[in-house]
XYZ file of N, CA and C in Angstrom:
303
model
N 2.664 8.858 -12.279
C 2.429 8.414 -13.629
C 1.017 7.887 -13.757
N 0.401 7.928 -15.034
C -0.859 7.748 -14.949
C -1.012 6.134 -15.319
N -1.876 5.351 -15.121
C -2.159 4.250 -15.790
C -2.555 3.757 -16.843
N -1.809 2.817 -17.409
C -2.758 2.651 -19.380
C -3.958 2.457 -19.058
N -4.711 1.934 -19.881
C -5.670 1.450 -19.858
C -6.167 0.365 -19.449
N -4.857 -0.407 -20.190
C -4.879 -2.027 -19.296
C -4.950 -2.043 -18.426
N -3.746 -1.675 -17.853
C -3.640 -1.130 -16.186
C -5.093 -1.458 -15.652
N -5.552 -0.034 -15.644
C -7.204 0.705 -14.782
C -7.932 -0.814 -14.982
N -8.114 -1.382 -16.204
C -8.988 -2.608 -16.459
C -8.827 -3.445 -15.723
N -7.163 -4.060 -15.537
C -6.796 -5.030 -14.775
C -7.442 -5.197 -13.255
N -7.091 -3.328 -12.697
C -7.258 -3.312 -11.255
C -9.115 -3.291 -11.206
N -9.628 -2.596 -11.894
C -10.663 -2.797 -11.829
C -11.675 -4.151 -11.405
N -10.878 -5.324 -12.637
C -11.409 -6.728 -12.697
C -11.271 -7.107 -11.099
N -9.708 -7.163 -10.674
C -9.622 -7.722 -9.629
C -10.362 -7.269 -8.356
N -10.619 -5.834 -8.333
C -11.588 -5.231 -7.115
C -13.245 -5.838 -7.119
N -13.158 -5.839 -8.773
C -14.841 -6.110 -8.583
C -15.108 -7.498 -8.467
N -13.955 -8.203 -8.577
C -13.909 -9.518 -7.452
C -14.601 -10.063 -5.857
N -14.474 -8.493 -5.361
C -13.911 -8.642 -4.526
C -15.806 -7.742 -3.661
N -15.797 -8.901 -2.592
C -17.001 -8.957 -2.006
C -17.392 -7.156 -1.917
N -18.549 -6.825 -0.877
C -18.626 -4.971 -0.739
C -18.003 -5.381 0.347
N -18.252 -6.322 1.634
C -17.351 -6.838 2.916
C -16.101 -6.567 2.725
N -15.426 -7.363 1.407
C -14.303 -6.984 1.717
C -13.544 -5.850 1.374
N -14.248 -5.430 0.278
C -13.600 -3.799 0.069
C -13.910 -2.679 1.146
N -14.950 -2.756 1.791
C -15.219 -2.160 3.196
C -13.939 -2.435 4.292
N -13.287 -3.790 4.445
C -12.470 -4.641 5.322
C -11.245 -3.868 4.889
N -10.441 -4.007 3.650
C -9.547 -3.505 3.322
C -9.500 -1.798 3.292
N -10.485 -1.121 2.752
C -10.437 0.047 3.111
C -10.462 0.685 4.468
N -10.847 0.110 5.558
C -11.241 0.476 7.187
C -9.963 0.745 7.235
N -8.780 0.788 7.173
C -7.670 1.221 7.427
C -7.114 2.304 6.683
N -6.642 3.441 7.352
C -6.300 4.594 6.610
C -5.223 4.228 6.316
N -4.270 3.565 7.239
C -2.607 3.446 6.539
C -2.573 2.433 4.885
N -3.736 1.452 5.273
C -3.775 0.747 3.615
C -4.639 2.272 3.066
N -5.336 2.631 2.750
C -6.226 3.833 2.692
C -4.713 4.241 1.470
N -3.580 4.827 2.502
C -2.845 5.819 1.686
C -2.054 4.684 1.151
N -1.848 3.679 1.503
C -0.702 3.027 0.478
C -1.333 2.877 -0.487
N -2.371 2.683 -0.806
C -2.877 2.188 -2.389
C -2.784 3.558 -2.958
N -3.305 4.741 -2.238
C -2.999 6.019 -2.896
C -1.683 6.049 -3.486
N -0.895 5.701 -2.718
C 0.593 5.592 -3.249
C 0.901 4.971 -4.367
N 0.574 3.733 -4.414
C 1.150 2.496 -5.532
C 0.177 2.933 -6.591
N -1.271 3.486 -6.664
C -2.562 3.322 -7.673
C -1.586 4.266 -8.390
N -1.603 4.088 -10.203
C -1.322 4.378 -10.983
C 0.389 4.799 -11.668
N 1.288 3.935 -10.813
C 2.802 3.318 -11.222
C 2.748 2.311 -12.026
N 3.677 2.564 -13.133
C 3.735 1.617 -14.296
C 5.008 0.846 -13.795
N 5.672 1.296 -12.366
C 6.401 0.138 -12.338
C 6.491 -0.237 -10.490
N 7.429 -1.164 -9.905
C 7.362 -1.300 -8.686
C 7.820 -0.064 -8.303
N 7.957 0.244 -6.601
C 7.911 0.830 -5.570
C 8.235 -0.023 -4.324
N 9.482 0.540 -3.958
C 10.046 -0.080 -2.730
C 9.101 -0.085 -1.162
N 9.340 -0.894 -0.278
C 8.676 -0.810 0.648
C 9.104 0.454 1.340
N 10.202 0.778 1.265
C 10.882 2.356 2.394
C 10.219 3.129 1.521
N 9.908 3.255 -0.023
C 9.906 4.919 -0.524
C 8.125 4.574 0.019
N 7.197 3.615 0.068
C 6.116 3.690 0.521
C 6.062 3.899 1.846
N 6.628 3.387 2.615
C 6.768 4.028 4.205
C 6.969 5.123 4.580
N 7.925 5.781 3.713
C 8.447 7.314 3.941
C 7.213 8.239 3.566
N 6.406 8.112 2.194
C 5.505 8.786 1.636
C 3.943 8.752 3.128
N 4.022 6.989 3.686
C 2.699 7.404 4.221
C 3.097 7.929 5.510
N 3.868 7.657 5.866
C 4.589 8.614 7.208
C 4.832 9.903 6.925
N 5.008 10.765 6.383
C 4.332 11.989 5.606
C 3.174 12.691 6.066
N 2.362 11.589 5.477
C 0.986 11.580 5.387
C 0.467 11.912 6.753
N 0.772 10.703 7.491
C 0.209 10.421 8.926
C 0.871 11.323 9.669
N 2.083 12.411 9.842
C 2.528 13.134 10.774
C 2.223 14.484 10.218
N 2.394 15.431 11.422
C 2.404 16.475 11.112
C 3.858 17.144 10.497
N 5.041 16.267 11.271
C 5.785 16.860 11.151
C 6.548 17.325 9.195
N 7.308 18.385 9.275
C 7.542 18.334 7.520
C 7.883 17.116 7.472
N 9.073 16.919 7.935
C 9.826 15.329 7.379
C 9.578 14.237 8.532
N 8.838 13.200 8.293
C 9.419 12.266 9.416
C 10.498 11.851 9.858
N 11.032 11.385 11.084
C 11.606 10.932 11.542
C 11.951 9.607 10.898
N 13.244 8.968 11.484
C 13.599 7.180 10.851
C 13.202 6.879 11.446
N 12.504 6.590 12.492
C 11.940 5.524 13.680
C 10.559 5.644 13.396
N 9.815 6.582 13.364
C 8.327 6.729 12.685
C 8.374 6.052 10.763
N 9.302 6.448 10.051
C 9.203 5.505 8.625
C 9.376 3.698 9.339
N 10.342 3.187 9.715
C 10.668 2.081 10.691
C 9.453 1.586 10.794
N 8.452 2.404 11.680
C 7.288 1.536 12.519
C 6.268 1.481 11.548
N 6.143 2.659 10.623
C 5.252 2.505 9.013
C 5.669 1.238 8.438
N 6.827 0.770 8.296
C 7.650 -0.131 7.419
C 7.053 -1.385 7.891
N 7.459 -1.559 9.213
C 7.391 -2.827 10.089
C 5.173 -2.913 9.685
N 4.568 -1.908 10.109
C 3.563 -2.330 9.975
C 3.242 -2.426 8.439
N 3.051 -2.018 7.667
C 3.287 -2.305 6.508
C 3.415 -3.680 5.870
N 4.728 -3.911 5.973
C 5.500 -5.617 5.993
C 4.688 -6.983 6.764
N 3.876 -6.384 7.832
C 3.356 -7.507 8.747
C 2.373 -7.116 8.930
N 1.476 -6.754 8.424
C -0.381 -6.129 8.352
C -0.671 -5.806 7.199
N -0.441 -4.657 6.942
C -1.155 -4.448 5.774
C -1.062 -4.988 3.953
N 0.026 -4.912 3.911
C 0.758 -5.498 2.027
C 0.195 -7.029 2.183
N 0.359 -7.806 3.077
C -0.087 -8.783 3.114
C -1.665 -9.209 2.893
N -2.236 -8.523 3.381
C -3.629 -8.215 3.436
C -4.390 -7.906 2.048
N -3.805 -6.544 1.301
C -3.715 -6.231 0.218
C -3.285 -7.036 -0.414
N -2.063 -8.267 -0.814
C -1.592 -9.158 -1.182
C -2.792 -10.437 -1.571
N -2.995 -10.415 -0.251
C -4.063 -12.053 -0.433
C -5.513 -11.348 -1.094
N -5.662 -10.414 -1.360
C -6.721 -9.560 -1.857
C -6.889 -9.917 -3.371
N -5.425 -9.798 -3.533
C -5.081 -9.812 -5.255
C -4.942 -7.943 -5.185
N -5.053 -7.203 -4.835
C -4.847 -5.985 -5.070
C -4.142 -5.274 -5.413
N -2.846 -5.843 -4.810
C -1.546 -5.454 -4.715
C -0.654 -6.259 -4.935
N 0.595 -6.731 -5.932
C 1.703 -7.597 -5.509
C 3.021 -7.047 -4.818
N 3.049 -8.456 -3.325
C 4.170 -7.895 -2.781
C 5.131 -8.575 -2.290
N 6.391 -8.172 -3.051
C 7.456 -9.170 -2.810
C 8.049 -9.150 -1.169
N 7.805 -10.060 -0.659
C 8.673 -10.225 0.527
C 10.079 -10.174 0.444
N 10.971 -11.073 -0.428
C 11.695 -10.704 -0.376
C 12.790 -9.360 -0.684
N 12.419 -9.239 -1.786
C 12.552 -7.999 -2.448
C 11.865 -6.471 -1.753
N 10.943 -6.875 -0.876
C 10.413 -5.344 -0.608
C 9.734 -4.950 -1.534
N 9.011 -5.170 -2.842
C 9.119 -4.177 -3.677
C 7.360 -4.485 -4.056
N 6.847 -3.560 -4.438
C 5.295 -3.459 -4.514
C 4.705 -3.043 -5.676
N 4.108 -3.490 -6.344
C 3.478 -3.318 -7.531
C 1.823 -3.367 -7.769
């Protein structure tokens, strides 16, 4: 889905917040790399599994990943990266809920 306008504005404001250090910092990682590919332009949340499954995809060759390869996407995900993206302002992410916006 594409983003309103607001949307693009919103994310915009908050990036250009955001030092060239740290947009360099946050981008150095391909797995954040594809999650923002993922979440950039949803008008609504996105679970932490359907984002794990999509960048595990990404990152394998295989057609479908495996559950233990989505798992270790998930786990890193949950405890590196959303968090990261989180304290950024980039991304909101519910811990409890899983759910990413």
């Amino acid at each position: 889905m594409a983003s309103s306008p607001n949307e693009l504005t919103a994310l915009a404001a908050v990036t250009s917040e955001l030092s060239a250090n740290e947009r360099h910092r946050l981008l150095s990682a391909e797995r954040r790399r594809l999650t923002l590919d993922v979440v950039t332009n949803r008008s609504t949340s996105v679970s932490l599994d359907a984002v794990a499954r999509v960048v595990a995809d990404r990152e394998t060759d295989a057609d479908v990943p495996d559950d233990e390869t989505v798992e270790r996407v998930a786990i890193s995900l949950h405890h590196v990266h959303l968090p990261k993206l989180h304290d950024a302002g980039v991304v909101e992410y519910d811990t409890e809920t899983n759910q990413i916006a």
